[in-house]
mmCIF file with all atom_site columns, C-alpha atoms in Angstrom:
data_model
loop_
_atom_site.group_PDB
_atom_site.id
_atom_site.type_symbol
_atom_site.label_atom_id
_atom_site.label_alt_id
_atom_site.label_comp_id
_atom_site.label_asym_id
_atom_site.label_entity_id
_atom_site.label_seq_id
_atom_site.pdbx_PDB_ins_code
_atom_site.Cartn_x
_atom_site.Cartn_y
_atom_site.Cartn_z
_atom_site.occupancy
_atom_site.B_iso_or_equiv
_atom_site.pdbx_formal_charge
_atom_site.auth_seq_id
_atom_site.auth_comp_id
_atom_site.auth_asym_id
_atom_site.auth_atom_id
_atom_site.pdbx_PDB_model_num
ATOM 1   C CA . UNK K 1 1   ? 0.000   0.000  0.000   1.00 0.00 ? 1   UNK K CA 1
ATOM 2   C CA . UNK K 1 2   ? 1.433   3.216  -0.663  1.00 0.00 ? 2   UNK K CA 1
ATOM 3   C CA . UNK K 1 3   ? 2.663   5.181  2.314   1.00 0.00 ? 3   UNK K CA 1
ATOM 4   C CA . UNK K 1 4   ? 1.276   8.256  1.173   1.00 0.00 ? 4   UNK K CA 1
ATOM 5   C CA . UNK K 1 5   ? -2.483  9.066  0.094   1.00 0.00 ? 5   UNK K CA 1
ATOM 6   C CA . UNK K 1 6   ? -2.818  8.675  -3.841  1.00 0.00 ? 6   UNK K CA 1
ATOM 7   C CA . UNK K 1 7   ? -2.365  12.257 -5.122  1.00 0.00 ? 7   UNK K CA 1
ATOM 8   C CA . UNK K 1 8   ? -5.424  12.431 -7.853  1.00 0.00 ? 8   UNK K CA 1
ATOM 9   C CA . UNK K 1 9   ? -7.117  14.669 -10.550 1.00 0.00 ? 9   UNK K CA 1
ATOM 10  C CA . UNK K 1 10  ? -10.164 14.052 -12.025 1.00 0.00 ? 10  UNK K CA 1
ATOM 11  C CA . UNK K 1 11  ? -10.690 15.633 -15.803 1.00 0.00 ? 11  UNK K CA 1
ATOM 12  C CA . UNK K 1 12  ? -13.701 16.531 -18.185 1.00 0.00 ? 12  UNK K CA 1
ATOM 13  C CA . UNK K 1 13  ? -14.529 18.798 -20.441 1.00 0.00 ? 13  UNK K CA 1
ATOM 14  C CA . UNK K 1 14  ? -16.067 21.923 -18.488 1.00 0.00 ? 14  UNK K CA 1
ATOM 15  C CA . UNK K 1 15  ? -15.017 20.473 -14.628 1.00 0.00 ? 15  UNK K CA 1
ATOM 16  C CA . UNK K 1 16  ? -18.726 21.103 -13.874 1.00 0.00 ? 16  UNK K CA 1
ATOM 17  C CA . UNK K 1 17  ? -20.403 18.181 -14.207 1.00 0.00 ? 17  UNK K CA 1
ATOM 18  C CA . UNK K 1 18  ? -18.583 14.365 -14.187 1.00 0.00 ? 18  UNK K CA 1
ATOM 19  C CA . UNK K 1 19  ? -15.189 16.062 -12.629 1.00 0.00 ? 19  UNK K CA 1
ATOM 20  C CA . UNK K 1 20  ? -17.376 17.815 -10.168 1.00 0.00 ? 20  UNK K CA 1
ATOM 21  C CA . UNK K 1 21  ? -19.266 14.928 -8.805  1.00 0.00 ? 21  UNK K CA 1
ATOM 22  C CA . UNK K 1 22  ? -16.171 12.586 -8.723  1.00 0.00 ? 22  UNK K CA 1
ATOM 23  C CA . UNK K 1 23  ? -14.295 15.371 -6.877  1.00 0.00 ? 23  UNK K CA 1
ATOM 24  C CA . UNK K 1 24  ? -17.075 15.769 -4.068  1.00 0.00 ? 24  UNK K CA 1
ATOM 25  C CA . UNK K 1 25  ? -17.088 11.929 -3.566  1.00 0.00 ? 25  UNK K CA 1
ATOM 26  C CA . UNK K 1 26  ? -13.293 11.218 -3.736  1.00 0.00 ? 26  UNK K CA 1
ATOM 27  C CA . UNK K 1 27  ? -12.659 14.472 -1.068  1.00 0.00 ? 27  UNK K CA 1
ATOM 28  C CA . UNK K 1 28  ? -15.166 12.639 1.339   1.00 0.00 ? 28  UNK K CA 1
ATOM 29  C CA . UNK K 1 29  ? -13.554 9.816  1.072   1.00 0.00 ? 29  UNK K CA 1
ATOM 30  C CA . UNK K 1 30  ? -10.378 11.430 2.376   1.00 0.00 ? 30  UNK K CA 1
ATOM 31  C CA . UNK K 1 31  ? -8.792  11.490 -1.288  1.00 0.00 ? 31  UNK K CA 1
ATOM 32  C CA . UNK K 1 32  ? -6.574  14.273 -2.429  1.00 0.00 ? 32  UNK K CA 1
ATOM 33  C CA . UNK K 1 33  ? -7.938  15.098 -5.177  1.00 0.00 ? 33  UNK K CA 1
ATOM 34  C CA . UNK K 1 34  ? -8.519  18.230 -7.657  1.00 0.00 ? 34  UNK K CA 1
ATOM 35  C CA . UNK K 1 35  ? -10.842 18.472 -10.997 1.00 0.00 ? 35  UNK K CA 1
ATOM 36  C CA . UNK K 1 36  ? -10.312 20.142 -14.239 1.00 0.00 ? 36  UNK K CA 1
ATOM 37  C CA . UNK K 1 37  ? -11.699 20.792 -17.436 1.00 0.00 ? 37  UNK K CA 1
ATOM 38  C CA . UNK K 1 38  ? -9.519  20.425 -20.835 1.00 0.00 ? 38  UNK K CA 1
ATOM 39  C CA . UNK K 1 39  ? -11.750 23.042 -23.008 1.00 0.00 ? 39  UNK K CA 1
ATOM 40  C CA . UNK K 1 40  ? -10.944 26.067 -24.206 1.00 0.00 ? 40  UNK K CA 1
ATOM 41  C CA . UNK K 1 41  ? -14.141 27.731 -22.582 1.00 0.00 ? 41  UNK K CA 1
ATOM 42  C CA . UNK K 1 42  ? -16.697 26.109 -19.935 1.00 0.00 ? 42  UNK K CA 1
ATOM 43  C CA . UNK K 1 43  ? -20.001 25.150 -21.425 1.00 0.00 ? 43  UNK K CA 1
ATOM 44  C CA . UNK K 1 44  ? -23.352 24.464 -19.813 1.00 0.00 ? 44  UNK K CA 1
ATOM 45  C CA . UNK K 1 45  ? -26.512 23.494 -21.366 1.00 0.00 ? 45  UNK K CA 1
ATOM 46  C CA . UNK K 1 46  ? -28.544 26.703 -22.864 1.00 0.00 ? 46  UNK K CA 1
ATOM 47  C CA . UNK K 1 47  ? -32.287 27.685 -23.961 1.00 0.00 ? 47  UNK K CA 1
ATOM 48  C CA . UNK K 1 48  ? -31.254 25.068 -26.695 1.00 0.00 ? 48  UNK K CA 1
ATOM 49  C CA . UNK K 1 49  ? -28.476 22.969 -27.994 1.00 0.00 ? 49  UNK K CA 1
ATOM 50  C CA . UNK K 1 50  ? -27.211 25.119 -30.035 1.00 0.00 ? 50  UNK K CA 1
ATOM 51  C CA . UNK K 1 51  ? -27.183 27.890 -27.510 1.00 0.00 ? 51  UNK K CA 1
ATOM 52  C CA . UNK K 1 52  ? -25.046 26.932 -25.081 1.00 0.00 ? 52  UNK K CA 1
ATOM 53  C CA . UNK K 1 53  ? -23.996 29.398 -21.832 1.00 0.00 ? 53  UNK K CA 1
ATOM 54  C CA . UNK K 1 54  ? -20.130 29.727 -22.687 1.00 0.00 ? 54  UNK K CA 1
ATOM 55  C CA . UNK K 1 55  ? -17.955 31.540 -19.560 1.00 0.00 ? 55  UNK K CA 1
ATOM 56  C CA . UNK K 1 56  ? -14.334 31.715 -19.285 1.00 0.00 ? 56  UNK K CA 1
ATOM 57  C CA . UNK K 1 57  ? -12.698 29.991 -16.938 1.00 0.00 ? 57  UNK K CA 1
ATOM 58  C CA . UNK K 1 58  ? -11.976 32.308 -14.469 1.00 0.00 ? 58  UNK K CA 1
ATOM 59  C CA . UNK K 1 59  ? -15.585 33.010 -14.198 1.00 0.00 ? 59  UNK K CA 1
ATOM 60  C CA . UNK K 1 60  ? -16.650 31.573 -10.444 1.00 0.00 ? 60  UNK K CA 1
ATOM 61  C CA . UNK K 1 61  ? -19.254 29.272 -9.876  1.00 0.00 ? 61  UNK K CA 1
ATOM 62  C CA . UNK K 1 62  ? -21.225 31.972 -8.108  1.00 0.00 ? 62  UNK K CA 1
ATOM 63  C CA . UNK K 1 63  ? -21.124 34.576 -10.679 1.00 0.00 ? 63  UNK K CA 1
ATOM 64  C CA . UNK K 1 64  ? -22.120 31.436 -13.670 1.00 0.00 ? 64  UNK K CA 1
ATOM 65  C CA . UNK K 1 65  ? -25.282 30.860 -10.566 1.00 0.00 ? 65  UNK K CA 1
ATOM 66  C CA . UNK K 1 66  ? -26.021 34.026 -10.529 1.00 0.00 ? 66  UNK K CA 1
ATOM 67  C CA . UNK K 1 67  ? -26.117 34.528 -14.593 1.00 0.00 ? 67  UNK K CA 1
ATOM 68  C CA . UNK K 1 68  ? -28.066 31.639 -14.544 1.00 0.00 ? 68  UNK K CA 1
ATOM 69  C CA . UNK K 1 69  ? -30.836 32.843 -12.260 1.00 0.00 ? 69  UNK K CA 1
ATOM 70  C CA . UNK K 1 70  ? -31.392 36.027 -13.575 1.00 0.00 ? 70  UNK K CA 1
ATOM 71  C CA . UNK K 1 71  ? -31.635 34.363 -16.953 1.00 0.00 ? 71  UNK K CA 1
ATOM 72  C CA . UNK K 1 72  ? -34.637 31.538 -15.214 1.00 0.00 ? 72  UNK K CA 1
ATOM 73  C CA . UNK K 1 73  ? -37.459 33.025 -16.437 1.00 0.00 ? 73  UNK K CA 1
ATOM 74  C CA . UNK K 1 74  ? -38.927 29.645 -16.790 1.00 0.00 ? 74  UNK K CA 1
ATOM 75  C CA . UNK K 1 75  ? -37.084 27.741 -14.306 1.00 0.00 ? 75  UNK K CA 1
ATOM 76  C CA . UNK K 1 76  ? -35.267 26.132 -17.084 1.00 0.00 ? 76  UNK K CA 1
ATOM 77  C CA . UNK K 1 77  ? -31.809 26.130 -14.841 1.00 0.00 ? 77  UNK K CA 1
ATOM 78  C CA . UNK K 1 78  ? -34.002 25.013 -11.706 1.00 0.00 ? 78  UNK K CA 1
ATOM 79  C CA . UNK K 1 79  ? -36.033 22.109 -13.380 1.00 0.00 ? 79  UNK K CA 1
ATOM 80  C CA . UNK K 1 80  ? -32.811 20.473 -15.550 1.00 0.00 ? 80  UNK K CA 1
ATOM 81  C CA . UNK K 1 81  ? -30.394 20.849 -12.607 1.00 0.00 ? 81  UNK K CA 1
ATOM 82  C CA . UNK K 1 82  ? -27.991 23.210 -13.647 1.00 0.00 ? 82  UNK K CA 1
ATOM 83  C CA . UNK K 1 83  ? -28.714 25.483 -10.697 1.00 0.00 ? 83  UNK K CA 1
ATOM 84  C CA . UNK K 1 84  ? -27.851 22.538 -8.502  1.00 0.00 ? 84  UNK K CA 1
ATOM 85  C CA . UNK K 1 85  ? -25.240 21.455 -9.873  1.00 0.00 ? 85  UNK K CA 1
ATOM 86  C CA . UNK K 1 86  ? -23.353 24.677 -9.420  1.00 0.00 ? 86  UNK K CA 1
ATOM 87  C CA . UNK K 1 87  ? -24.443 25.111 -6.006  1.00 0.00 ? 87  UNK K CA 1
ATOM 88  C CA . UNK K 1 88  ? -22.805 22.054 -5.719  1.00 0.00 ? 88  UNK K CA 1
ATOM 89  C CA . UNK K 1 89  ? -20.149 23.272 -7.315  1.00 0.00 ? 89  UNK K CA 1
ATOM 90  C CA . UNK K 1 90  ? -19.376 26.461 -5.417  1.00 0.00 ? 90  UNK K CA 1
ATOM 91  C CA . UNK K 1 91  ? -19.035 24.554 -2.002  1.00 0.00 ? 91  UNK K CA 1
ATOM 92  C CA . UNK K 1 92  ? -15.783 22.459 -3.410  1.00 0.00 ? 92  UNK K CA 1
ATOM 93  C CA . UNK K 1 93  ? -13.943 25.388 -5.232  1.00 0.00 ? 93  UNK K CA 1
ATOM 94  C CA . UNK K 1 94  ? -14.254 28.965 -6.257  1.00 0.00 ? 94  UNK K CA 1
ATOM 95  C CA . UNK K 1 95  ? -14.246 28.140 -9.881  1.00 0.00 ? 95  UNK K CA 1
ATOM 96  C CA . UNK K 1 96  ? -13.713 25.581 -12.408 1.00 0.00 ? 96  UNK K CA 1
ATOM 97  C CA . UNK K 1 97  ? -9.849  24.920 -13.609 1.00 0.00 ? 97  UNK K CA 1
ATOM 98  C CA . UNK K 1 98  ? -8.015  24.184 -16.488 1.00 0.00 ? 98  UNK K CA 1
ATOM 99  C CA . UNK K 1 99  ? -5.763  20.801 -16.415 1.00 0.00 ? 99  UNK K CA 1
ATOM 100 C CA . UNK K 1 100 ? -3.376  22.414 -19.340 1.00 0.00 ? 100 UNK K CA 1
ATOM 101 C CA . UNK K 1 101 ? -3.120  25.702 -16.974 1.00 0.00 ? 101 UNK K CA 1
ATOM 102 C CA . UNK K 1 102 ? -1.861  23.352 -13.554 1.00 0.00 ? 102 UNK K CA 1
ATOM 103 C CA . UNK K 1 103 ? 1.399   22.240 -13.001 1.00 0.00 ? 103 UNK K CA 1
ATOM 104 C CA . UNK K 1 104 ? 0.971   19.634 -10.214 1.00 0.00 ? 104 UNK K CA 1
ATOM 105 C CA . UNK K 1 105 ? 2.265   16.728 -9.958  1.00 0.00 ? 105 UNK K CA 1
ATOM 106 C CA . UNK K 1 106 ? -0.156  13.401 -9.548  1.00 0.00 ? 106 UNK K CA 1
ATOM 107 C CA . UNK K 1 107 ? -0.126  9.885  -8.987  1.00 0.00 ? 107 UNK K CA 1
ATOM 108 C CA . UNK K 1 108 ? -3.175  9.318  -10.766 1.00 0.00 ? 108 UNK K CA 1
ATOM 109 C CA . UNK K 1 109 ? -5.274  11.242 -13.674 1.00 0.00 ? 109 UNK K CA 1
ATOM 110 C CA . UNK K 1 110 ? -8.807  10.529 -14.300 1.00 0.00 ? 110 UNK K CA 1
ATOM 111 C CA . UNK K 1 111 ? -10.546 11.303 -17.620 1.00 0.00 ? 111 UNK K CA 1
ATOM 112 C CA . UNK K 1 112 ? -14.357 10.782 -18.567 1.00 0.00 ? 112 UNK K CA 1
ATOM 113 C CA . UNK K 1 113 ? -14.271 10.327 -21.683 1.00 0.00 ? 113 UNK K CA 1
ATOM 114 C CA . UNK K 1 114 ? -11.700 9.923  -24.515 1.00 0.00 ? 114 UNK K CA 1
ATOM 115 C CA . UNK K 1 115 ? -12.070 13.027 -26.270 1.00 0.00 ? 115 UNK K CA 1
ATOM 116 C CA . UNK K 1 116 ? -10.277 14.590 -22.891 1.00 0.00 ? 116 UNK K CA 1
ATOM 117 C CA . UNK K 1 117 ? -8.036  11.376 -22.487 1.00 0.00 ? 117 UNK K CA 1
ATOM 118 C CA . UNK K 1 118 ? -6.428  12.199 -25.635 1.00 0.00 ? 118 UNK K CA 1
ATOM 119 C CA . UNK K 1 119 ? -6.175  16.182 -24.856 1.00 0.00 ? 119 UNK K CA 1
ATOM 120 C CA . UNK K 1 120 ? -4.743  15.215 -21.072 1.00 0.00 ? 120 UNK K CA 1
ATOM 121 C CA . UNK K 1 121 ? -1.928  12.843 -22.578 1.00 0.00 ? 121 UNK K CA 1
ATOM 122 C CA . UNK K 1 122 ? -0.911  14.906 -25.228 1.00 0.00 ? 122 UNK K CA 1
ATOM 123 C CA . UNK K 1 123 ? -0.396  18.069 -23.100 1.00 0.00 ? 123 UNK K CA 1
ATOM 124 C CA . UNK K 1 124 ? 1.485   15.548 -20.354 1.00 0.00 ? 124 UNK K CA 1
ATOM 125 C CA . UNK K 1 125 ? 3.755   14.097 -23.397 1.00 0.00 ? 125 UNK K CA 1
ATOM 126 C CA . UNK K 1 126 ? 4.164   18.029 -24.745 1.00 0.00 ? 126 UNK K CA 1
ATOM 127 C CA . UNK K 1 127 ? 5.929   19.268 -21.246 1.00 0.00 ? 127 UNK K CA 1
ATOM 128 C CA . UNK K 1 128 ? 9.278   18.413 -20.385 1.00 0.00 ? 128 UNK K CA 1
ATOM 129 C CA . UNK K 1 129 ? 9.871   16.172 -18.275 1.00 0.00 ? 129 UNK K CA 1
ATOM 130 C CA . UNK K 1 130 ? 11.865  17.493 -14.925 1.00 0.00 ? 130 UNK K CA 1
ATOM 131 C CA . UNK K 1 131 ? 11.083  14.367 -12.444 1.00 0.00 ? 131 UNK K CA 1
ATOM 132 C CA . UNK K 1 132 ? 10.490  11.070 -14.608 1.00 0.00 ? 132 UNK K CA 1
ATOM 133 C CA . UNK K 1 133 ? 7.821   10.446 -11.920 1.00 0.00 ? 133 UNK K CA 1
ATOM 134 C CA . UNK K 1 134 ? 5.155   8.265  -13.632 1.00 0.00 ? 134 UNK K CA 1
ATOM 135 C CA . UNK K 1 135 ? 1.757   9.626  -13.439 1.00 0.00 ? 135 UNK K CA 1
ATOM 136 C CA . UNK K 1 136 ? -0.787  6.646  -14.415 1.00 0.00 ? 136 UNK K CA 1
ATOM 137 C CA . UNK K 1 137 ? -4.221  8.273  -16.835 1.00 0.00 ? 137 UNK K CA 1
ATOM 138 C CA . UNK K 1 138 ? -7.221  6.612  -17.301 1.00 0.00 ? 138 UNK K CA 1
ATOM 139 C CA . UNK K 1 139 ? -10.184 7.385  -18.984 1.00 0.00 ? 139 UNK K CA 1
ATOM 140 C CA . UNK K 1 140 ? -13.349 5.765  -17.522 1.00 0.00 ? 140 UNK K CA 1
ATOM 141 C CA . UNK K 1 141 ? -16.320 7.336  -20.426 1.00 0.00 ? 141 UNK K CA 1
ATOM 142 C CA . UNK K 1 142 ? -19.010 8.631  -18.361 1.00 0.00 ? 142 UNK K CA 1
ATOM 143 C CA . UNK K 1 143 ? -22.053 10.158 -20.190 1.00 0.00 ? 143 UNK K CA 1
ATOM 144 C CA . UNK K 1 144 ? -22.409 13.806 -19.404 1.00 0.00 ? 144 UNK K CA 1
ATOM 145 C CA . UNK K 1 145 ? -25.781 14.014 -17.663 1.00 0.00 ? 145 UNK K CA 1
ATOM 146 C CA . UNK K 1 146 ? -26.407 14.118 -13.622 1.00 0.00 ? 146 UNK K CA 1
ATOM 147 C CA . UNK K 1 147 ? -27.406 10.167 -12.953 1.00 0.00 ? 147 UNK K CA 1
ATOM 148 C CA . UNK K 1 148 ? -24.614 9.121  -14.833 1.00 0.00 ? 148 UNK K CA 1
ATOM 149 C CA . UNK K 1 149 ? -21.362 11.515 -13.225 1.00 0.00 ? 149 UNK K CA 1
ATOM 150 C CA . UNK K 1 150 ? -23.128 10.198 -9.984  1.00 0.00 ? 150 UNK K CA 1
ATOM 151 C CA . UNK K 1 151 ? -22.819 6.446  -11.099 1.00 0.00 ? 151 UNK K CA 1
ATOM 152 C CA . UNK K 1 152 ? -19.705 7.236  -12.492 1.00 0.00 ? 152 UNK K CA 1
ATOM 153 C CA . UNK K 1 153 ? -18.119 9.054  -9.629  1.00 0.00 ? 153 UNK K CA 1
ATOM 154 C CA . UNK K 1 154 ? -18.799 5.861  -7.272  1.00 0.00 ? 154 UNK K CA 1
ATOM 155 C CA . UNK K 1 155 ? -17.179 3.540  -10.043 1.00 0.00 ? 155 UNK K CA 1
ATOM 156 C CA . UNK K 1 156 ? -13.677 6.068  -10.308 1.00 0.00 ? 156 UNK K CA 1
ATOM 157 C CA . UNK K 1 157 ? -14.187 5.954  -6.627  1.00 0.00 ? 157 UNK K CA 1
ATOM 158 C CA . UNK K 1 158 ? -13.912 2.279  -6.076  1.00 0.00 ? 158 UNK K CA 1
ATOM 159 C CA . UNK K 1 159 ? -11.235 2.060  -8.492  1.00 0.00 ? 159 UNK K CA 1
ATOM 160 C CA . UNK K 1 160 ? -9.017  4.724  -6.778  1.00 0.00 ? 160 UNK K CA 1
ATOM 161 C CA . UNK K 1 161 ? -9.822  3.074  -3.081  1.00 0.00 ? 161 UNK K CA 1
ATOM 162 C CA . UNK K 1 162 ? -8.943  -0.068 -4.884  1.00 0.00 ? 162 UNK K CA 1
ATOM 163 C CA . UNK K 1 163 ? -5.511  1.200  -6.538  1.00 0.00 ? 163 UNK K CA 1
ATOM 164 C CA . UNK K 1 164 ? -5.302  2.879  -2.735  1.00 0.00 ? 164 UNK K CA 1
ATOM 165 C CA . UNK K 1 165 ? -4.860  -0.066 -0.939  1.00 0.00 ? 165 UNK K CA 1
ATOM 166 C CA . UNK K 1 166 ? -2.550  -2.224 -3.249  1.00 0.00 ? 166 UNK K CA 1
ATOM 167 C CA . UNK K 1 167 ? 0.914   -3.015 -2.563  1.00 0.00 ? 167 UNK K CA 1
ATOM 168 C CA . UNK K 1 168 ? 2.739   -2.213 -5.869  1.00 0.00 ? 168 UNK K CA 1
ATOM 169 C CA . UNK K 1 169 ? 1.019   0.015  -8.277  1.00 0.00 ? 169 UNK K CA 1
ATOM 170 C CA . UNK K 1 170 ? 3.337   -0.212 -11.135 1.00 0.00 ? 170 UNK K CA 1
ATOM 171 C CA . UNK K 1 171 ? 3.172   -3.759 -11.465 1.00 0.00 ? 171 UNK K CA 1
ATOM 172 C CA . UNK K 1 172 ? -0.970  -4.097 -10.120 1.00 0.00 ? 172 UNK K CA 1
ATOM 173 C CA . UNK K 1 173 ? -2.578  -1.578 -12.112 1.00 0.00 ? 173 UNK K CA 1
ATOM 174 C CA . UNK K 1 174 ? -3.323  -3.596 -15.459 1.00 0.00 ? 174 UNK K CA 1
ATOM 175 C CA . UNK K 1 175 ? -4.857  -6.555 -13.515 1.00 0.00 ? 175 UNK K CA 1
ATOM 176 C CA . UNK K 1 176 ? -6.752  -4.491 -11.471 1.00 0.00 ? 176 UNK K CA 1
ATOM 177 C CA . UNK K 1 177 ? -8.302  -2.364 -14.347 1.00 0.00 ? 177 UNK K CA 1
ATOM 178 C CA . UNK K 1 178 ? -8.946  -5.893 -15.941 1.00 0.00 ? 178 UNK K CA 1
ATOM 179 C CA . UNK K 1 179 ? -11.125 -6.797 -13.337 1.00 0.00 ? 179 UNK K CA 1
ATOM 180 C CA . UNK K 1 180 ? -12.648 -3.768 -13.390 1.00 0.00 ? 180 UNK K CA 1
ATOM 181 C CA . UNK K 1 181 ? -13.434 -4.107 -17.168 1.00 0.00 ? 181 UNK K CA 1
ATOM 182 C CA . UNK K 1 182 ? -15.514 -7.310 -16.398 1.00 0.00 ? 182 UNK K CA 1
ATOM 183 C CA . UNK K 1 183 ? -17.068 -5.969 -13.320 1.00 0.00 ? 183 UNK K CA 1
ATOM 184 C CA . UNK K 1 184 ? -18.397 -3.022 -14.930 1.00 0.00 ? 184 UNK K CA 1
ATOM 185 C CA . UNK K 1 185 ? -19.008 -4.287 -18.295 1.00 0.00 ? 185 UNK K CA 1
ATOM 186 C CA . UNK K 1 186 ? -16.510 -0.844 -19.790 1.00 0.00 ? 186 UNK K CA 1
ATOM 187 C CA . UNK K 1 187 ? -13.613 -0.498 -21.217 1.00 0.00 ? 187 UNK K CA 1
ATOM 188 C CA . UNK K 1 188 ? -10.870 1.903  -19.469 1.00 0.00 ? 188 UNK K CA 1
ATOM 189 C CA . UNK K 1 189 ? -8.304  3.222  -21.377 1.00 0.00 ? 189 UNK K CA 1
ATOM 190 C CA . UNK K 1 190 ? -4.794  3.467  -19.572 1.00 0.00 ? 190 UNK K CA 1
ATOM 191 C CA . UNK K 1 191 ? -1.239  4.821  -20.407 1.00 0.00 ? 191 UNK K CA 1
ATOM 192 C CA . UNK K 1 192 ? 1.688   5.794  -18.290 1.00 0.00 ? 192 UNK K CA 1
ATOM 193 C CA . UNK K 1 193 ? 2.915   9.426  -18.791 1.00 0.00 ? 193 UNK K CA 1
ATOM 194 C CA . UNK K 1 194 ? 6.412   10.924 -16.636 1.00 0.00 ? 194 UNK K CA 1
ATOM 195 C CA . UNK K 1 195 ? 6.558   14.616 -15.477 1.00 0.00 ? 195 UNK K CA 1
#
């Protein structure tokens, strides 16, 4: 078992959502853990698809509330979840971060889905590397609605408490996402990256 707690980052798109969720369960679980988003803007659901609410990322989760409720006319934010989500939200962190912007070292990345798997790697493989200290990523694909980060937050949850507790990561972490595979019925994508 490793001596110190796993040091772990969780990674979608907008870190509102899948990220989000993960990062509220993993931190109560005595995890240390931080969330991210790869885009080059965060996006939330709008009056319609095409018309998504698009804020920068240094825009809080309290001021993206508060746009949000003074735009609920209808309470379109209140009935799809949005509004609770970012409540949510705010209680973790100020606002949502970008994994290309942080320069923190980790023991273990988590990606949900493969779109931001690829964009994670490649910026880890684009920096040079200063310690040669592996960092494992994974991608577990979550769909980006609120049942599924919640079901998929438990999953990345077991898997980290699992990966936790074993006695040589480096040489355990295939077999264990193999039995994950069957036990979930997905398929997790894994490489080894050094910072």
């Amino acid at each position: 078992m490793p001596s110190s707690p796993l040091r772990v980052a969780v990674v979608c798109s907008s870190n509102q959502n899948r990220s989000m969720e993960a990062h509220n369960i993993l931190s109560k679980r005595g995890f240390s853990v931080r969330s991210f988003g790869t885009g080059t803007h965060v996006k939330l659901p709008g009056p319609a698809p095409d018309k998504p609410n698009v804020y920068d990322f240094k825009t809080t989760y309290d001021q993206m509330y508060n746009d949000l409720l003074r735009k609920d006319k209808e309470l379109y934010y209140t009935q799809n979840g949005i509004l609770h989500m970012l409540d949510r939200n705010k209680r973790i962190k100020p606002r949502p971060e970008r994994f290309q912007n942080c320069k923190d070292l980790f023991d273990l990345i988590l990606t949900c889905e493969e779109r931001v798997y690829d964009q994670v790697v490649e910026d880890l493989n684009s920096r040079e590397q200063e310690t040669c200290q592996p960092v494992h990523v994974i991608n577990v694909d979550i769909q980006d609605n609120h049942e599924e980060a919640t079901l998929g937050a438990f999953l990345i949850c077991e898997l980290c408490q699992c990966i936790q507790h074993t006695e040589d990561m480096e040489n355990e972490i295939e077999e264990l996402l193999q039995e994950f595979e069957e036990k979930s019925g997905r398929t997790f994508l894994h490489t080894v990256c050094f910072y």
